[in-house]
Each structure stands twice: as C-alpha cells, then as structure tokens.
mmCIF file of C-alpha atoms and ligand atoms in Angstrom:
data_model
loop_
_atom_site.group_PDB
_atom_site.id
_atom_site.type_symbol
_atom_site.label_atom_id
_atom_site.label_comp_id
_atom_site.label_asym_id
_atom_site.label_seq_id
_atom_site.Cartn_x
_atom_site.Cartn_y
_atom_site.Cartn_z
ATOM 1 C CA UNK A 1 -0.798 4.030 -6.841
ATOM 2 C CA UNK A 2 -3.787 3.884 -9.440
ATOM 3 C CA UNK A 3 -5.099 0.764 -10.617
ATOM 4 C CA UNK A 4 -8.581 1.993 -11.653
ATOM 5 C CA UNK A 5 -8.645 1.857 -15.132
ATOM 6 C CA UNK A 6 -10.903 5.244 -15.602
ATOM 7 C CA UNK A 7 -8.919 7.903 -14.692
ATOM 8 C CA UNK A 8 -5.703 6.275 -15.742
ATOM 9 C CA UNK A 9 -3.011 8.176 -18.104
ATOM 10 C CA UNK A 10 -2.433 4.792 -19.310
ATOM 11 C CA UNK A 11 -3.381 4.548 -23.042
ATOM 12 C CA UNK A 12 -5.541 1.150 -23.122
ATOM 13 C CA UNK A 13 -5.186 0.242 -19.574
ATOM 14 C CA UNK A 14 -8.879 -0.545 -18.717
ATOM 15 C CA UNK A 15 -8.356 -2.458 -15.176
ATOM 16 C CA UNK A 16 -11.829 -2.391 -13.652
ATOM 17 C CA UNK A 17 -13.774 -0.768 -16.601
ATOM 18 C CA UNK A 18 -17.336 -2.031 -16.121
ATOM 19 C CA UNK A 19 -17.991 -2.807 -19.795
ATOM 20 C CA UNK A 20 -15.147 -5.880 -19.321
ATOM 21 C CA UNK A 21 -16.097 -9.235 -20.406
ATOM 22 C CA UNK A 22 -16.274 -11.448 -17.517
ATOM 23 C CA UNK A 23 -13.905 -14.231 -16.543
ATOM 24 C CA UNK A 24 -14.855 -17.354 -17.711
ATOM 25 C CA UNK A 25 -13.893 -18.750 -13.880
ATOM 26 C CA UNK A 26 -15.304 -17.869 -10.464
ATOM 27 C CA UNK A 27 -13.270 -16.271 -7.693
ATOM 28 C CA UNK A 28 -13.724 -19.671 -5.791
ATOM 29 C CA UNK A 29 -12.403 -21.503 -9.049
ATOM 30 C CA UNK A 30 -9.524 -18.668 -8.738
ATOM 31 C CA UNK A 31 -8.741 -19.884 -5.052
ATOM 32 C CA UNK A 32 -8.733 -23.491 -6.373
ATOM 33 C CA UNK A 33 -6.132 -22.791 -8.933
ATOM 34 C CA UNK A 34 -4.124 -20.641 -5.792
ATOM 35 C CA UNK A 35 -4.079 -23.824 -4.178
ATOM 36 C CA UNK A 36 -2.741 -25.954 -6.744
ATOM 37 C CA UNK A 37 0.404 -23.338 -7.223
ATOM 38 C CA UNK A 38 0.974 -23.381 -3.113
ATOM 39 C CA UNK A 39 0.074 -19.555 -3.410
ATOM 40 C CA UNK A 40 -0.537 -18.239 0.338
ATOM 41 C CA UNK A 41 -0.968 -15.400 2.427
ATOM 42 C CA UNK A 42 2.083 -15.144 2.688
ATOM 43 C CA UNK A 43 3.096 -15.093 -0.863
ATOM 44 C CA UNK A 44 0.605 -12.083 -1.203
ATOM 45 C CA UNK A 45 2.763 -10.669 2.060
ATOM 46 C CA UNK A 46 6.146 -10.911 0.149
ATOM 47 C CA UNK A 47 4.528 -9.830 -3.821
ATOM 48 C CA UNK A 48 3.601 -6.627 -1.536
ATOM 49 C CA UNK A 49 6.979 -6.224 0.064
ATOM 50 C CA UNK A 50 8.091 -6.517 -3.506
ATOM 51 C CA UNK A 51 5.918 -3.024 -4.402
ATOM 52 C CA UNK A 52 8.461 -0.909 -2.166
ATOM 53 C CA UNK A 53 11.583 -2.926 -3.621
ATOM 54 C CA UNK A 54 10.261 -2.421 -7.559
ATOM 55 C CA UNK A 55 8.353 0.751 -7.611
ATOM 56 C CA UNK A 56 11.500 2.597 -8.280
ATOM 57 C CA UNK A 57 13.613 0.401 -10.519
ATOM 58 C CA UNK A 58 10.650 -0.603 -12.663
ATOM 59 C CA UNK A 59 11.763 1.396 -15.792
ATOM 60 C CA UNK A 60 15.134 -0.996 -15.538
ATOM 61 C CA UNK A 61 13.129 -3.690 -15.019
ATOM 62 C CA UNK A 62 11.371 -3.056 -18.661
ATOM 63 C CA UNK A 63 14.470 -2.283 -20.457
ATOM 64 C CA UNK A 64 15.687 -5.485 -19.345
ATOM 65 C CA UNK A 65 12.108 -7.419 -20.081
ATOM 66 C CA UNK A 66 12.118 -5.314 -23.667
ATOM 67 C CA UNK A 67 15.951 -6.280 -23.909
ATOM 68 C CA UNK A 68 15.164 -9.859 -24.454
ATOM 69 C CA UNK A 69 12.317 -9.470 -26.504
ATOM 70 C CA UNK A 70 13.911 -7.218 -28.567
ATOM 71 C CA UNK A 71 17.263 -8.950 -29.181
ATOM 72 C CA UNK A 72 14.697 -12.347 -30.703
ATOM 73 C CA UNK A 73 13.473 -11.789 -33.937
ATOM 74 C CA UNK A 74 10.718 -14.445 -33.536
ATOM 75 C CA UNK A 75 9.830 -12.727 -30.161
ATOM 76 C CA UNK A 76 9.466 -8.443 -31.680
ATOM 77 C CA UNK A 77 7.705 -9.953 -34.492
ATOM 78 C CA UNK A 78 4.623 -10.030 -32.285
ATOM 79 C CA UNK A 79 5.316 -6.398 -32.290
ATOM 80 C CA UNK A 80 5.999 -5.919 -35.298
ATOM 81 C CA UNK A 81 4.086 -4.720 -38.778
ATOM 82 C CA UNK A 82 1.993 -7.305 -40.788
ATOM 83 C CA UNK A 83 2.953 -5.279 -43.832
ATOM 84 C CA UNK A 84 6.747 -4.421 -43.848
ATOM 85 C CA UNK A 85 7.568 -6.372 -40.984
ATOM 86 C CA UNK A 86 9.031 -3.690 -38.789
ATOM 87 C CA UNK A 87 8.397 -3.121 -34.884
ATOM 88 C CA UNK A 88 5.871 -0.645 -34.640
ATOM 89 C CA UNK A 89 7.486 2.008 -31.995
ATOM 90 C CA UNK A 90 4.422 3.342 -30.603
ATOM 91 C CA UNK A 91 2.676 -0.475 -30.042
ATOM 92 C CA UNK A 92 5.833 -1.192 -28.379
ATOM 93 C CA UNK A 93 5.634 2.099 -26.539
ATOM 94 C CA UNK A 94 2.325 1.820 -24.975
ATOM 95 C CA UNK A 95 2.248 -1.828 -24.041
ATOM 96 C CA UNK A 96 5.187 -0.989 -22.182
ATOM 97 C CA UNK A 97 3.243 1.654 -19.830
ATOM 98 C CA UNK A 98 0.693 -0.919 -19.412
ATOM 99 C CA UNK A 99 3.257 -3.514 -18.282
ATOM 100 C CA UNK A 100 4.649 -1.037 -16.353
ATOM 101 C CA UNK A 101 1.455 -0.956 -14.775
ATOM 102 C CA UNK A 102 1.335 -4.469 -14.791
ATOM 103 C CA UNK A 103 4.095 -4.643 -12.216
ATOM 104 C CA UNK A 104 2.392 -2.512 -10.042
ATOM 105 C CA UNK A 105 -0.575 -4.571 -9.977
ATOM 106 C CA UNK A 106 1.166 -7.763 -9.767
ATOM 107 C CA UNK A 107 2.921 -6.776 -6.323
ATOM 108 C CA UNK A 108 -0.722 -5.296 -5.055
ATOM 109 C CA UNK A 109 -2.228 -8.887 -4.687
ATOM 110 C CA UNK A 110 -5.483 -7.818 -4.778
ATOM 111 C CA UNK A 111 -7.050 -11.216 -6.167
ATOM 112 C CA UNK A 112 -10.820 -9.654 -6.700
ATOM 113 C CA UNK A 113 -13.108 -9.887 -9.568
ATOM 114 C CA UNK A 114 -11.805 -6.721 -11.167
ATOM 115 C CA UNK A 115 -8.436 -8.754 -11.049
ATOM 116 C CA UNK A 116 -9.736 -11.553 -12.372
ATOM 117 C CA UNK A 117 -12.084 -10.133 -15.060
ATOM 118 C CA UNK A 118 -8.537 -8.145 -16.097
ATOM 119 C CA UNK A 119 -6.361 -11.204 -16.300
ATOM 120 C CA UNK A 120 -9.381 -12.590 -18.709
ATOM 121 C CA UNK A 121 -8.511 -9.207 -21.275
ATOM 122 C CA UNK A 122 -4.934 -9.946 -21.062
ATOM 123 C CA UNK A 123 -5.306 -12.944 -22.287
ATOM 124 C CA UNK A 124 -7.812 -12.157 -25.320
ATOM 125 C CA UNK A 125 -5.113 -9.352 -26.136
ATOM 126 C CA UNK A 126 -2.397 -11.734 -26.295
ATOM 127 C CA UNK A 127 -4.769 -13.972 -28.339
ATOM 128 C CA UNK A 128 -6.446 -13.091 -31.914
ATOM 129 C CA UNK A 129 -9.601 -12.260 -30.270
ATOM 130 C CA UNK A 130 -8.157 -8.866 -28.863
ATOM 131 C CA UNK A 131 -4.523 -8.504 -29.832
ATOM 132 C CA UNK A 132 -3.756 -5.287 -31.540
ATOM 133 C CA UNK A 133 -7.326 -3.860 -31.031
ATOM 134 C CA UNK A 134 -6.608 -1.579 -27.917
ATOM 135 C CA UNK A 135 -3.536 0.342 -29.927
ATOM 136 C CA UNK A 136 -4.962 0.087 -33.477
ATOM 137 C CA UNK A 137 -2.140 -1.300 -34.940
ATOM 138 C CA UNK A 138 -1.810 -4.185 -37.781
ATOM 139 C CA UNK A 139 0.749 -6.489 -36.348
ATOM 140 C CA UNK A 140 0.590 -10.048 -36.998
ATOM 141 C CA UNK A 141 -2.707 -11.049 -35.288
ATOM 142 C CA UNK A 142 -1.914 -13.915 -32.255
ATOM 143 C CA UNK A 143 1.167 -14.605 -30.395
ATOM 144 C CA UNK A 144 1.622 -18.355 -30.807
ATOM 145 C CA UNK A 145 0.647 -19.716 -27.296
ATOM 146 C CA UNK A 146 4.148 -21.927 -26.636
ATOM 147 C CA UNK A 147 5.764 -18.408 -25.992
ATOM 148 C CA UNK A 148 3.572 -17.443 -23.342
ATOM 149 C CA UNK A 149 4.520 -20.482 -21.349
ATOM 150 C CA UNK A 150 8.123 -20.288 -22.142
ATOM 151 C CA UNK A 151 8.415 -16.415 -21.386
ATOM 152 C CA UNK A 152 7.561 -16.749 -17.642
ATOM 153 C CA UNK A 153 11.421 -18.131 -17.241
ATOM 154 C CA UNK A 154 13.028 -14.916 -18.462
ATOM 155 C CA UNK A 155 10.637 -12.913 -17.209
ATOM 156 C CA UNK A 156 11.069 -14.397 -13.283
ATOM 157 C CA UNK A 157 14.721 -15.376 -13.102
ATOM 158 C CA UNK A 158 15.837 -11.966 -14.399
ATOM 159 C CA UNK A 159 13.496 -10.006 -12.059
ATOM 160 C CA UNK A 160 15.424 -11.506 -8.962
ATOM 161 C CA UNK A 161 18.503 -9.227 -8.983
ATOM 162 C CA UNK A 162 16.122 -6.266 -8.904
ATOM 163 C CA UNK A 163 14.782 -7.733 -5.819
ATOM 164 C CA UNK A 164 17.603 -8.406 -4.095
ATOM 165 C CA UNK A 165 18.386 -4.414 -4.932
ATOM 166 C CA UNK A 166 17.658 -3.001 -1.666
ATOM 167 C CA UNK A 167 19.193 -4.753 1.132
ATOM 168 C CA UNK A 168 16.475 -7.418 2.069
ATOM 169 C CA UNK A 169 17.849 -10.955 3.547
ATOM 170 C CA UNK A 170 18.484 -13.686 1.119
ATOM 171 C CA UNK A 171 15.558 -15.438 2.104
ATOM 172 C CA UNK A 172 13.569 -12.478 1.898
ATOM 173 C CA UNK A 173 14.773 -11.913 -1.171
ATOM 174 C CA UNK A 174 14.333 -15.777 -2.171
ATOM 175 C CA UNK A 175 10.481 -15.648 -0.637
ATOM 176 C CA UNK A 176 9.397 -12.529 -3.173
ATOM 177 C CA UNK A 177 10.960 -14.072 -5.616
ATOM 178 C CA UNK A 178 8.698 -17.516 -5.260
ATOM 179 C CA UNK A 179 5.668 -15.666 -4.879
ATOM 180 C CA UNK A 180 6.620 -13.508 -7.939
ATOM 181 C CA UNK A 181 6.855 -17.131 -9.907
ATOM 182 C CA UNK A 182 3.792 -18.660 -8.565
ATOM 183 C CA UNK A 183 1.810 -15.181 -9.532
ATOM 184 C CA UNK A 184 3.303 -14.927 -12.837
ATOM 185 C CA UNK A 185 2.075 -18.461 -13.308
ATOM 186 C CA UNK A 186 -1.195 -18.236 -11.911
ATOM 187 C CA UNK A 187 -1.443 -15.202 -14.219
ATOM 188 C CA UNK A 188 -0.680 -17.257 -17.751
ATOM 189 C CA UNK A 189 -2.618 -20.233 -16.691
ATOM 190 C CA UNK A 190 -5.506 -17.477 -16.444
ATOM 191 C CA UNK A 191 -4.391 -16.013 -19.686
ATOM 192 C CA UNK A 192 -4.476 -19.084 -21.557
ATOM 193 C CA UNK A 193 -8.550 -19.624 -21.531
ATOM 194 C CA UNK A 194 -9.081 -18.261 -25.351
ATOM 195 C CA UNK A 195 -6.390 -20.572 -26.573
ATOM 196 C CA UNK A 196 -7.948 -23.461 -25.127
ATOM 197 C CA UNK A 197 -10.324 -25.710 -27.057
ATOM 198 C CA UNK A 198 -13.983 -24.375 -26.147
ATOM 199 C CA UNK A 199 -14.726 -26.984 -23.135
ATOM 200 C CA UNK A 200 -11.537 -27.623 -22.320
ATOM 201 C CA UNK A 201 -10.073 -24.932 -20.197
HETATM 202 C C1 HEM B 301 5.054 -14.684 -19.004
HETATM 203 C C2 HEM B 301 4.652 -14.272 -20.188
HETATM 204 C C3 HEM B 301 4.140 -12.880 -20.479
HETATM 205 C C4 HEM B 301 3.844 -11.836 -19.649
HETATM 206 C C5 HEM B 301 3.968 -11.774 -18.132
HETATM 207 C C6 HEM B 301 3.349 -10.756 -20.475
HETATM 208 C C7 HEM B 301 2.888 -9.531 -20.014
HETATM 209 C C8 HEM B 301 2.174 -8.627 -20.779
HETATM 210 C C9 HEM B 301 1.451 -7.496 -20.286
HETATM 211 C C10 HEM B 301 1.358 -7.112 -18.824
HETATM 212 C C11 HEM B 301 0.866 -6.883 -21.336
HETATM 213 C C12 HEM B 301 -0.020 -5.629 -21.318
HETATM 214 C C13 HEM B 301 -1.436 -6.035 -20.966
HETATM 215 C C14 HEM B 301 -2.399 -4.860 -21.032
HETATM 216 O O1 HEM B 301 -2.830 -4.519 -22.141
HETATM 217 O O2 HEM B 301 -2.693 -4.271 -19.967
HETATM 218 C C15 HEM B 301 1.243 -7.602 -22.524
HETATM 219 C C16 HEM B 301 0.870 -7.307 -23.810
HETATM 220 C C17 HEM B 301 1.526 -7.821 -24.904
HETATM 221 N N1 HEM B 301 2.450 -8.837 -24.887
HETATM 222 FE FE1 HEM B 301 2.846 -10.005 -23.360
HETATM 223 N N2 HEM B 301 3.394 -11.151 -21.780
HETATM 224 C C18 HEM B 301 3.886 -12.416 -21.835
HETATM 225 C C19 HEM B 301 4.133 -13.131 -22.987
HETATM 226 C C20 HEM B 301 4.291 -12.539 -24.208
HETATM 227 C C21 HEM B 301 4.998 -13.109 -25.339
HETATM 228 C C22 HEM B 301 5.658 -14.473 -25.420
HETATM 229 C C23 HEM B 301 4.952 -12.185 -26.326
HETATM 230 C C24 HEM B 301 5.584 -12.283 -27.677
HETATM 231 C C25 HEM B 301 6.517 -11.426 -28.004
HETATM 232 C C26 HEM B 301 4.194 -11.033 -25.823
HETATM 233 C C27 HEM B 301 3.878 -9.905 -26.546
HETATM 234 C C28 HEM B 301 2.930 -8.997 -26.158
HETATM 235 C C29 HEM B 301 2.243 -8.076 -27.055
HETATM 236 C C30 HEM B 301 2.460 -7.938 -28.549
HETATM 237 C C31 HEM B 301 1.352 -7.343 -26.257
HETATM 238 C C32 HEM B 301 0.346 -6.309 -26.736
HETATM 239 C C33 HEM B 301 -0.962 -7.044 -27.060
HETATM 240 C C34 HEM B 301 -2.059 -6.116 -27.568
HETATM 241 O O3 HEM B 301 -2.832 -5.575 -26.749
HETATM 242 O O4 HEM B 301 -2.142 -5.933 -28.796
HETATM 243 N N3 HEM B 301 3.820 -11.301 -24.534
HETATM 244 N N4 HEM B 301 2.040 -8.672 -22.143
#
C-alpha cells in the first residue's frame, strides 16, 4: 500500500511531497476537531478493518461514487469544459485514481502532519485556488462549497453495502460505517479552510 506521494503512479497524487503548503491548523487543533466528531481509537480500529473489506471492491465503489455524479448535470459540470461544456474524460480519469487512492488513505488512519498538510491541498483543489491546476485542464474554476457539504450523504450511505460485503457482523459492519462518516466529515470540515472568510475558519 503506497501513500508516499514520490514514487506514486498516481498522476497528481502528491501525499507527503515536501514542497506542500502547510495546514493552516496544528495537529493538536486536529485532535480538538476529533473530539468534537466523537472520533476514537476505535473509530481508527474499524476505518482500518474497513482497508481489508474495500481494498478489493474499490473500483465498484467509484463507479458507484462516479454514477451519481455523473447522472447530475450540476454535479459533472465541475468536471466539465469551461469552453464547450463537455466532461473532460481524462480530468475525470485521473481524479478518479487519486480518489481511488483516497480510499486507501482514508481507511489507513494515519492522522499525521503529512495527513493533515494533504487534507489542506484537497481542499485548495476543490477551491479556485488549486482546482484544475494539478491536471491542466480548463473546467469551470471552483466547485460551489454547498456541494461539498451535501456530497458526504451519498458518498457515506452508499459505501455501507460495500462494507457489509464480506461477512462482518451487523454491528461491525454498523461501527466502520460510523467511523467512515465521522472521517469523511472531519475530512470536509478540513477541506473547507479556503472557502472560509480569512479569520474565520
Ligand atoms: C464529501 C464530499 C467530497 C469528497 C469526499 C470528495 C473527494 C475528492 C477526492 C479524494 C479528490 C481527489 C483529491 C486529490 O487530488 O488527491 C477530489 C477531487 C475533485 N472533486 Fe471532490 N469530493 C467531494 C466533493 C465534491 C463535489 C461536490 C464535487 C462536484 C462535482 C467534486 C468534484 C471534484 C473535482 C472536479 C475534483 C478534481 C479537482 C482538481 O484537482 O482539479 N468533489 N474529490
């Protein structure tokens, strides 16, 4: 499993490349904002039993994820060409590894400052300050913050049957799934720093 960003075969994926700008928050602020979710030990226990359950169904996983982006206009726009308004196959293409990826690194639990500083770039590439710089493409330039709050339904309830996949116990099953929730939220509250009014965060 490779996470380090270097030697990755993942176009744009720059997890733990030194020249990263910083988080704008402190690992101890990042333990605050764990507390405030309820995120435990133990969640990080079941988001790593989750690694076994996903690693091999996380192509599925994306077509379903891609599914529902792709069947909302006003959702593959953000993909899509500023010029002719098309989706732009090969932006949707490599985000995908990189979510792919994203998975992966979700279900690790590895909340260090390479984490952290990493969260802070997926957040500036969702924003205009980075998006559609690391695949040189000319989509429209920011996806309109409400989405990013609103996608973390679809993107949690429909992981759960994949969970459930490979013979765990309902409350198994039911603990991944929380932690999966409380990450994925911890992960946009992180993201949402550029949108924020300077001071404000
Ligand atoms: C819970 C909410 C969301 C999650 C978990 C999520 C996840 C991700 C991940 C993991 C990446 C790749 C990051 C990387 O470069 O390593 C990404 C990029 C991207 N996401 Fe999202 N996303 C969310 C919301 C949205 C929404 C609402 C849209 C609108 C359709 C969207 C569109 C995109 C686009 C266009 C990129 C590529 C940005 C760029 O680098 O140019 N995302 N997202």
């Amino acid at each position: 499993m490779s996470s380090s960003s270097a030697l990755s075969p993942i176009p744009g994926y720059t997890f733990g490349a030194p020249d990263l700008p910083r988080s704008p928050i402190s690992l101890e602020e990042l333990d605050r904002l764990k507390q405030t979710i309820l995120f435990t030990e133990e969640d990080a226990r079941y988001l790593r039993m989750s690694a076994a359950v996903l690693e091999d169904q996380i192509e599925q996983v994306l077509d379903v994820w891609y599914g529902f982006v792709a069947s909302h206009r006003h959702l593959l726009r953000y993909f899509s060409s500023r010029q002719d308004g098309k989706p732009i196959p090969e932006y949707l293409e490599r985000v995908r590894k990189r979510f792919g990826q994203w998975v992966r690194d979700t279900a690790r639990a590895e909340y260090d400052q390479k984490w952290l500083d990493y969260q802070h770039e997926i957040g500036r590439r969702h924003h205009r300050t980075a998006k559609n710089r690391t695949d040189d493409v000319d989509s429209v330039p920011n996806i309109d913050y409400r989405y990013l709050i609103a996608l973390i339904y679809p993107i949690t309830a429909t992981l759960k049957p994949f969970l459930a996949k490979k013979g765990h116990k309902p409350e198994e099953v039911e603990k991944m799934h929380q932690a999966w929730i409380k990450s994925v939220i911890l992960q946009v509250a992180l993201w949402s720093q550029p949108y924020v009014k300077e001071g404000d965060f």
